[in-house]
Amino acid sequence: MRILHTSDWHVGVTMKGRSRLDEQRAVFKQMCAIAREESVDLVIVAGDLFDTASPSSEAQKLLTAALSALRGTGAEVVVIAGNHDNGKALDALRDWAHAAGIHLRGSLGKAADHIVTGTTGDGERWRIAALPFIAQRHAVRAAELFELGAAGAEATYADHLRRLVTALTQDFRADEVNLFTGHLTVVGGKVGGGEREVHTVADYAVPAAIFPPTTSYVALGHLHKAQAITGPCPIRYSGGPLAVDFGEEDHTPSVAIVDVAAGVPARARTVPLTAAVPLQTVRGSLEQLAEAEVDERAWLRVFVTEPARAGLRGEVADLFPRAVQIHIDPVMRADETKPRERRSGRSPGELFTAYLHEAGHDDPAVAGLFTKLYEDTQTVAEEA
């Protein structure tokens, strides 16, 4: 059978307040085209469907439309919630998802509720254990729902996850394709840059050994960088379909296409999503920036390597309409280790001018405006 593995959609994410829904719409259109061209049997969406737990109505419409379109390719679709999602709210969509032929798991239920089975058009039987994101505070509750009994007082998050995975995979069979999907951090994975740090730190990391060798393929979400993880079975993060911040600008947005059969090791390959809008950082003086090679589609982060002055930001914005971050380059800032000048006995205007100099923002116009405003306030005070 053939699987399209994707995750970390972050529908509704913005770039410094600018909507990216049109970008995401184009990416999902390409994703559906890939599913058709590759004759995919199963699509796995491994969590973080939305960027926030309270998505806009536009983001919700786009998500349901994208999932419906993927189902419309003829593939089965299995979807789980991630740490950015409101699992309970996603569960409210389960009736719609069921009617649409989509298997959606937003929050934890009994172990049996997290098992989905099917048969491909060629007669290959498959079984997938679908585990949505579990916060540390819910790990014990998850074990209770799975009727696993109490764990030791010293049990860690990884201990709880090991028990849950064991319960979900205990019925894997040699004559079926055995799949697992989860939204979690596996030891050895490299952080992409846009993940929520509190959910990727060591306390949330689990060893690859929690997955049994009987697993044909483990489809993970949470880390935004596409990568394979060494373990007792094939384990992979698909990576996100678009870069969510500039920490990911060197990533190639993609999906994983996985070929797998019962008793045969899974083989995965990466298919780039060229519809994704790139992120690009440019650096230089205003003159150098004017000559810089810039992708016209890209969102830009600009570092200006010259002292700040009034109007500089506007000039850069005029030069790069798609610049969403404009910074004075750190190398141009004053050395903060240099001793500060004497402050006593100096006028407010002199002190403000010294501050501008220390901050690397020497600008007589700004200093003059401060002096005028200060003098105006003193005049009003005297008249009062």
Tab-separated table of C-alpha atoms in Angstrom:
chain	number	residue	atom	x	y	z
A	1	MET	CA	0.000	0.000	0.000
A	2	ARG	CA	1.019	3.618	-0.441
A	3	ILE	CA	0.726	6.280	2.255
A	4	LEU	CA	0.923	10.065	2.128
A	5	HIS	CA	2.237	11.186	5.516
A	6	THR	CA	1.905	14.854	6.498
A	7	SER	CA	1.687	16.833	9.740
A	8	ASP	CA	1.956	20.239	11.388
A	9	TRP	CA	-0.332	22.108	9.039
A	10	HIS	CA	-0.841	25.023	11.465
A	11	VAL	CA	-3.848	26.265	9.523
A	12	GLY	CA	-4.429	29.918	10.369
A	13	VAL	CA	-0.808	30.746	11.132
A	14	THR	CA	0.116	34.344	10.309
A	15	MET	CA	3.352	36.031	9.370
A	16	LYS	CA	3.593	39.090	11.614
A	17	GLY	CA	-0.137	39.642	11.309
A	18	ARG	CA	-0.389	38.821	7.604
A	19	SER	CA	-2.738	35.989	6.692
A	20	ARG	CA	-1.261	32.884	5.081
A	21	LEU	CA	-4.541	31.136	4.298
A	22	ASP	CA	-4.073	31.623	0.544
A	23	GLU	CA	-0.622	30.003	0.789
A	24	GLN	CA	-2.060	27.090	2.704
A	25	ARG	CA	-4.922	26.722	0.238
A	26	ALA	CA	-2.395	26.411	-2.610
A	27	VAL	CA	-0.314	23.901	-0.646
A	28	PHE	CA	-3.330	21.691	0.067
A	29	LYS	CA	-4.311	21.807	-3.606
A	30	GLN	CA	-0.852	20.528	-4.529
A	31	MET	CA	-1.028	17.911	-1.765
A	32	CYS	CA	-4.257	16.556	-3.257
A	33	ALA	CA	-2.664	16.483	-6.695
A	34	ILE	CA	0.232	14.452	-5.295
A	35	ALA	CA	-2.197	12.025	-3.644
A	36	ARG	CA	-3.915	11.463	-6.995
A	37	GLU	CA	-0.726	11.180	-9.030
A	38	GLU	CA	0.770	8.732	-6.544
A	39	SER	CA	-2.461	6.676	-6.228
A	40	VAL	CA	-2.286	6.953	-2.447
A	41	ASP	CA	-4.292	4.453	-0.376
A	42	LEU	CA	-4.052	6.242	2.972
A	43	VAL	CA	-3.370	9.832	4.092
A	44	ILE	CA	-2.084	10.320	7.649
A	45	VAL	CA	-2.212	13.818	9.171
A	46	ALA	CA	-0.150	13.574	12.360
A	47	GLY	CA	-1.367	16.535	14.399
A	48	ASP	CA	-1.205	20.313	14.747
A	49	LEU	CA	-4.007	20.862	12.279
A	50	PHE	CA	-4.512	24.420	13.528
A	51	ASP	CA	-2.001	26.971	14.748
A	52	THR	CA	-4.040	27.847	17.828
A	53	ALA	CA	-6.621	26.158	20.024
A	54	SER	CA	-9.142	28.851	19.000
A	55	PRO	CA	-8.917	28.977	15.187
A	56	SER	CA	-10.856	31.499	13.133
A	57	SER	CA	-13.918	30.435	11.167
A	58	GLU	CA	-11.890	30.892	7.960
A	59	ALA	CA	-9.211	28.515	9.263
A	60	GLN	CA	-11.852	25.941	10.220
A	61	LYS	CA	-13.440	26.136	6.773
A	62	LEU	CA	-10.073	25.640	5.100
A	63	LEU	CA	-9.247	22.637	7.278
A	64	THR	CA	-12.499	20.817	6.580
A	65	ALA	CA	-12.229	21.633	2.882
A	66	ALA	CA	-8.648	20.292	2.743
A	67	LEU	CA	-9.531	17.053	4.542
A	68	SER	CA	-12.578	16.559	2.326
A	69	ALA	CA	-10.478	17.129	-0.795
A	70	LEU	CA	-7.916	14.552	0.348
A	71	ARG	CA	-10.703	12.069	0.981
A	72	GLY	CA	-12.011	12.922	-2.465
A	73	THR	CA	-8.841	11.528	-4.022
A	74	GLY	CA	-10.069	8.068	-3.031
A	75	ALA	CA	-7.633	7.671	-0.146
A	76	GLU	CA	-8.639	6.822	3.404
A	77	VAL	CA	-7.783	9.707	5.766
A	78	VAL	CA	-6.659	9.346	9.403
A	79	VAL	CA	-6.198	12.547	11.440
A	80	ILE	CA	-5.039	13.166	15.027
A	81	ALA	CA	-4.800	16.284	17.182
A	82	GLY	CA	-1.496	17.898	18.122
A	83	ASN	CA	-0.433	20.119	21.003
A	84	HIS	CA	-1.588	23.280	19.198
A	85	ASP	CA	-5.071	21.842	18.733
A	86	ASN	CA	-8.074	21.801	21.038
A	87	GLY	CA	-8.717	18.064	21.053
A	88	LYS	CA	-12.228	18.354	22.489
A	89	ALA	CA	-13.185	20.904	19.853
A	90	LEU	CA	-11.879	18.613	17.121
A	91	ASP	CA	-13.923	15.764	18.560
A	92	ALA	CA	-16.989	17.936	17.977
A	93	LEU	CA	-16.273	17.457	14.258
A	94	ARG	CA	-16.249	13.671	14.458
A	95	ASP	CA	-19.820	13.264	13.225
A	96	TRP	CA	-18.995	15.365	10.180
A	97	ALA	CA	-15.713	13.490	9.712
A	98	HIS	CA	-17.411	10.106	9.994
A	99	ALA	CA	-20.004	11.112	7.395
A	100	ALA	CA	-17.182	12.283	5.129
A	101	GLY	CA	-15.284	9.006	5.592
A	102	ILE	CA	-12.513	10.655	7.613
A	103	HIS	CA	-11.123	9.046	10.794
A	104	LEU	CA	-10.571	11.911	13.262
A	105	ARG	CA	-9.190	11.469	16.779
A	106	GLY	CA	-9.031	14.683	18.791
A	107	SER	CA	-8.747	13.497	22.387
A	108	LEU	CA	-8.292	10.310	24.340
A	109	GLY	CA	-10.905	7.618	24.712
A	110	LYS	CA	-10.763	3.893	25.296
A	111	ALA	CA	-7.859	2.104	23.631
A	112	ALA	CA	-10.117	0.404	21.072
A	113	ASP	CA	-11.328	3.816	19.863
A	114	HIS	CA	-7.817	4.627	18.691
A	115	ILE	CA	-7.539	1.652	16.331
A	116	VAL	CA	-8.590	2.127	12.696
A	117	THR	CA	-8.545	-0.727	10.194
A	118	GLY	CA	-9.049	-0.968	6.461
A	119	THR	CA	-8.273	-2.781	3.240
A	120	THR	CA	-6.758	-1.250	0.111
A	121	GLY	CA	-8.222	-1.713	-3.344
A	122	ASP	CA	-5.583	-4.371	-3.941
A	123	GLY	CA	-6.637	-6.323	-0.864
A	124	GLU	CA	-3.836	-5.259	1.502
A	125	ARG	CA	-5.166	-5.131	5.057
A	126	TRP	CA	-3.901	-2.398	7.341
A	127	ARG	CA	-4.299	-1.358	10.951
A	128	ILE	CA	-3.300	1.979	12.463
A	129	ALA	CA	-3.016	3.019	16.097
A	130	ALA	CA	-3.873	6.734	16.185
A	131	LEU	CA	-2.723	8.520	19.365
A	132	PRO	CA	-3.374	12.281	19.653
A	133	PHE	CA	-1.050	14.513	21.668
A	134	ILE	CA	-1.056	13.847	25.410
A	135	ALA	CA	0.035	16.544	27.858
A	136	GLN	CA	1.979	15.442	30.915
A	137	ARG	CA	-0.904	16.288	33.214
A	138	HIS	CA	-3.157	13.929	31.215
A	139	ALA	CA	-0.769	10.966	31.004
A	140	VAL	CA	-2.135	9.248	34.121
A	141	ARG	CA	-5.711	9.810	32.964
A	142	ALA	CA	-4.800	8.239	29.614
A	143	ALA	CA	-3.542	5.112	31.356
A	144	GLU	CA	-6.815	4.914	33.282
A	145	LEU	CA	-8.850	5.199	30.080
A	146	PHE	CA	-6.772	2.419	28.588
A	147	GLU	CA	-7.466	0.371	31.757
A	148	LEU	CA	-3.769	-0.120	32.396
A	149	GLY	CA	-3.908	0.276	36.171
A	150	ALA	CA	-1.787	2.556	38.311
A	151	ALA	CA	1.861	3.158	37.373
A	152	GLY	CA	4.643	3.532	39.915
A	153	ALA	CA	4.949	6.825	41.733
A	154	GLU	CA	8.221	7.514	39.923
A	155	ALA	CA	6.774	6.888	36.459
A	156	THR	CA	7.897	9.446	33.881
A	157	TYR	CA	6.062	10.759	30.831
A	158	ALA	CA	8.078	8.301	28.713
A	159	ASP	CA	7.003	5.433	30.987
A	160	HIS	CA	3.341	6.322	30.511
A	161	LEU	CA	3.721	6.630	26.741
A	162	ARG	CA	5.467	3.258	26.566
A	163	ARG	CA	2.510	1.610	28.289
A	164	LEU	CA	-0.004	3.330	26.008
A	165	VAL	CA	1.884	2.364	22.847
A	166	THR	CA	2.171	-1.227	24.062
A	167	ALA	CA	-1.579	-1.391	24.614
A	168	LEU	CA	-2.316	0.021	21.166
A	169	THR	CA	0.099	-2.249	19.298
A	170	GLN	CA	-0.457	-5.533	21.124
A	171	ASP	CA	-2.783	-6.857	18.395
A	172	PHE	CA	-0.471	-6.108	15.464
A	173	ARG	CA	-0.468	-9.089	13.081
A	174	ALA	CA	2.182	-10.417	10.732
A	175	ASP	CA	-0.243	-10.575	7.801
A	176	GLU	CA	-1.296	-6.912	8.033
A	177	VAL	CA	0.408	-3.554	7.549
A	178	ASN	CA	0.837	-2.299	11.117
A	179	LEU	CA	0.933	1.487	11.456
A	180	PHE	CA	1.232	3.949	14.303
A	181	THR	CA	0.720	7.702	14.251
A	182	GLY	CA	1.394	10.082	17.126
A	183	HIS	CA	2.241	13.695	17.864
A	184	LEU	CA	5.266	13.565	20.136
A	185	THR	CA	9.000	14.104	20.514
A	186	VAL	CA	11.238	11.074	19.973
A	187	VAL	CA	14.802	11.119	21.277
A	188	GLY	CA	17.201	11.848	18.422
A	189	GLY	CA	14.804	14.096	16.522
A	190	LYS	CA	16.022	17.522	15.431
A	191	VAL	CA	13.827	20.498	16.263
A	192	GLY	CA	12.762	22.483	13.219
A	193	GLY	CA	12.450	25.959	14.734
A	194	GLY	CA	8.728	26.663	14.947
A	195	GLU	CA	7.691	24.090	17.543
A	196	ARG	CA	6.320	25.064	20.949
A	197	GLU	CA	9.417	24.629	23.117
A	198	VAL	CA	7.635	23.537	26.295
A	199	HIS	CA	6.386	20.439	24.476
A	200	THR	CA	9.747	19.468	22.950
A	201	VAL	CA	11.954	19.655	26.044
A	202	ALA	CA	13.480	16.575	27.645
A	203	ASP	CA	10.480	15.876	29.904
A	204	TYR	CA	8.385	15.234	26.791
A	205	ALA	CA	10.961	13.165	24.889
A	206	VAL	CA	10.364	9.432	24.530
A	207	PRO	CA	12.821	6.790	23.252
A	208	ALA	CA	12.310	5.201	19.846
A	209	ALA	CA	12.347	1.839	21.606
A	210	ILE	CA	8.720	2.339	22.728
A	211	PHE	CA	7.648	1.268	19.223
A	212	PRO	CA	7.699	-2.521	18.718
A	213	PRO	CA	9.586	-4.149	15.814
A	214	THR	CA	6.244	-5.441	14.534
A	215	THR	CA	5.345	-1.889	13.463
A	216	SER	CA	5.540	-1.450	9.693
A	217	TYR	CA	5.784	2.349	9.857
A	218	VAL	CA	5.545	5.072	12.519
A	219	ALA	CA	4.142	8.374	11.160
A	220	LEU	CA	5.026	11.199	13.532
A	221	GLY	CA	4.179	14.853	13.833
A	222	HIS	CA	5.441	17.642	16.111
A	223	LEU	CA	8.984	18.288	14.829
A	224	HIS	CA	8.808	20.462	11.733
A	225	LYS	CA	11.960	19.177	10.052
A	226	ALA	CA	11.444	16.155	7.775
A	227	GLN	CA	13.640	13.347	9.097
A	228	ALA	CA	13.951	9.644	9.778
A	229	ILE	CA	14.567	8.394	13.325
A	230	THR	CA	16.687	5.342	14.059
A	231	GLY	CA	14.719	2.715	15.951
A	232	PRO	CA	13.416	-0.857	15.985
A	233	CYS	CA	11.115	-0.101	13.031
A	234	PRO	CA	10.810	2.624	10.339
A	235	ILE	CA	10.075	5.932	12.128
A	236	ARG	CA	9.684	9.271	10.383
A	237	TYR	CA	8.639	12.889	10.837
A	238	SER	CA	7.046	14.163	7.633
A	239	GLY	CA	7.959	17.792	8.263
A	240	GLY	CA	5.540	20.676	7.803
A	241	PRO	CA	3.950	21.777	4.511
A	242	LEU	CA	5.229	25.335	4.947
A	243	ALA	CA	7.783	27.127	7.103
A	244	VAL	CA	6.023	28.783	10.034
A	245	ASP	CA	8.886	31.104	11.020
A	246	PHE	CA	12.391	32.120	9.950
A	247	GLY	CA	13.978	29.382	12.026
A	248	GLU	CA	12.706	27.044	9.286
A	249	GLU	CA	13.710	28.992	6.197
A	250	ASP	CA	16.297	26.390	5.153
A	251	HIS	CA	13.703	23.579	5.200
A	252	THR	CA	12.055	22.246	2.070
A	253	PRO	CA	8.305	21.928	2.755
A	254	SER	CA	7.227	18.444	1.739
A	255	VAL	CA	5.157	15.345	2.320
A	256	ALA	CA	6.424	11.797	2.745
A	257	ILE	CA	5.269	9.101	0.336
A	258	VAL	CA	5.631	5.686	1.946
A	259	ASP	CA	5.413	2.286	0.251
A	260	VAL	CA	4.810	-0.576	2.656
A	261	ALA	CA	3.476	-4.119	2.669
A	262	ALA	CA	2.929	-6.721	5.365
A	263	GLY	CA	6.264	-8.151	6.436
A	264	VAL	CA	8.223	-5.755	4.179
A	265	PRO	CA	10.169	-2.736	5.569
A	266	ALA	CA	8.604	0.593	4.651
A	267	ARG	CA	10.371	2.753	2.082
A	268	ALA	CA	9.809	6.517	2.333
A	269	ARG	CA	10.676	9.321	-0.048
A	270	THR	CA	10.181	13.057	0.182
A	271	VAL	CA	8.032	14.978	-2.306
A	272	PRO	CA	8.571	18.764	-2.162
A	273	LEU	CA	5.627	21.141	-1.951
A	274	THR	CA	6.647	23.832	-4.410
A	275	ALA	CA	3.451	25.805	-3.770
A	276	ALA	CA	4.756	26.723	-0.297
A	277	VAL	CA	5.905	30.335	-0.042
A	278	PRO	CA	9.572	30.474	1.031
A	279	LEU	CA	11.056	32.561	3.838
A	280	GLN	CA	14.280	34.458	3.147
A	281	THR	CA	16.718	36.543	5.193
A	282	VAL	CA	18.698	39.327	3.533
A	283	ARG	CA	21.417	41.450	5.090
A	284	GLY	CA	23.394	44.529	4.104
A	285	SER	CA	23.492	48.289	3.879
A	286	LEU	CA	20.623	49.994	2.078
A	287	GLU	CA	22.789	50.202	-1.030
A	288	GLN	CA	23.674	46.504	-0.818
A	289	LEU	CA	20.062	45.530	-0.157
A	290	ALA	CA	18.994	47.345	-3.308
A	291	GLU	CA	21.236	44.951	-5.275
A	292	ALA	CA	20.318	41.789	-3.324
A	293	GLU	CA	18.791	38.806	-5.102
A	294	VAL	CA	15.402	38.228	-3.536
A	295	ASP	CA	12.726	35.650	-4.290
A	296	GLU	CA	9.693	37.712	-5.281
A	297	ARG	CA	7.354	35.213	-3.583
A	298	ALA	CA	9.212	35.074	-0.275
A	299	TRP	CA	8.390	36.608	3.058
A	300	LEU	CA	11.502	38.541	4.034
A	301	ARG	CA	13.485	39.207	7.188
A	302	VAL	CA	15.848	42.151	6.664
A	303	PHE	CA	18.939	43.092	8.677
A	304	VAL	CA	20.165	46.582	7.835
A	305	THR	CA	23.896	46.979	8.477
A	306	GLU	CA	23.989	50.712	8.982
A	307	PRO	CA	23.099	53.004	11.897
A	308	ALA	CA	19.417	53.634	12.458
A	309	ARG	CA	17.993	56.970	11.433
A	310	ALA	CA	14.588	58.501	10.932
A	311	GLY	CA	12.889	57.103	7.840
A	312	LEU	CA	15.220	54.117	7.398
A	313	ARG	CA	12.551	51.552	8.171
A	314	GLY	CA	10.212	53.158	5.645
A	315	GLU	CA	12.891	53.096	2.948
A	316	VAL	CA	13.486	49.389	3.561
A	317	ALA	CA	9.739	48.697	3.515
A	318	ASP	CA	9.444	50.526	0.192
A	319	LEU	CA	12.338	48.464	-1.169
A	320	PHE	CA	10.866	45.171	0.074
A	321	PRO	CA	7.037	45.211	0.263
A	322	ARG	CA	7.089	41.611	1.541
A	323	ALA	CA	9.438	42.364	4.430
A	324	VAL	CA	7.765	41.276	7.671
A	325	GLN	CA	10.778	41.846	9.946
A	326	ILE	CA	13.228	44.745	9.666
A	327	HIS	CA	16.132	44.904	12.121
A	328	ILE	CA	19.229	46.968	12.675
A	329	ASP	CA	21.992	44.369	12.405
A	330	PRO	CA	23.474	43.472	15.816
A	331	VAL	CA	27.009	44.202	14.547
A	332	MET	CA	26.026	47.852	14.187
A	333	ARG	CA	24.883	48.255	17.785
A	334	ALA	CA	27.086	49.943	20.353
A	335	ASP	CA	29.267	47.702	22.486
A	336	GLU	CA	27.265	47.316	25.691
A	337	THR	CA	30.437	46.464	27.613
A	338	LYS	CA	31.823	49.971	26.991
A	339	PRO	CA	31.609	52.177	30.133
A	340	ARG	CA	28.699	54.607	30.061
A	341	GLU	CA	29.325	58.342	30.068
A	342	ARG	CA	28.775	60.431	33.200
A	343	ARG	CA	25.070	61.253	33.645
A	344	SER	CA	25.028	63.682	36.582
A	345	GLY	CA	24.829	67.381	35.761
A	346	ARG	CA	23.598	66.803	32.185
A	347	SER	CA	20.348	68.045	30.678
A	348	PRO	CA	17.541	65.667	29.615
A	349	GLY	CA	18.359	66.470	25.995
A	350	GLU	CA	22.014	65.543	26.484
A	351	LEU	CA	21.075	62.338	28.266
A	352	PHE	CA	18.668	61.359	25.467
A	353	THR	CA	21.320	62.073	22.834
A	354	ALA	CA	23.774	59.885	24.780
A	355	TYR	CA	21.154	57.116	24.944
A	356	LEU	CA	20.674	57.271	21.179
A	357	HIS	CA	24.424	56.980	20.700
A	358	GLU	CA	24.718	54.004	23.064
A	359	ALA	CA	21.854	52.244	21.298
A	360	GLY	CA	23.372	52.837	17.873
A	361	HIS	CA	20.596	55.233	16.831
A	362	ASP	CA	22.475	58.510	16.305
A	363	ASP	CA	19.981	60.812	14.633
A	364	PRO	CA	20.014	64.598	15.156
A	365	ALA	CA	16.402	64.882	13.971
A	366	VAL	CA	15.144	62.531	16.669
A	367	ALA	CA	17.278	64.234	19.329
A	368	GLY	CA	15.981	67.624	18.228
A	369	LEU	CA	12.372	66.430	18.366
A	370	PHE	CA	12.922	65.142	21.914
A	371	THR	CA	14.381	68.492	22.992
A	372	LYS	CA	11.414	70.388	21.498
A	373	LEU	CA	8.841	68.088	23.127
A	374	TYR	CA	10.640	68.307	26.472
A	375	GLU	CA	10.755	72.103	26.302
A	376	ASP	CA	7.033	72.184	25.432
A	377	THR	CA	6.196	70.106	28.504
A	378	GLN	CA	8.237	72.442	30.696
A	379	THR	CA	6.434	75.483	29.242
A	380	VAL	CA	3.027	73.939	29.980
A	381	ALA	CA	4.178	73.094	33.534
A	382	GLU	CA	5.343	76.668	34.184
A	383	GLU	CA	2.085	78.135	32.831
A	384	ALA	CA	0.096	75.816	35.089
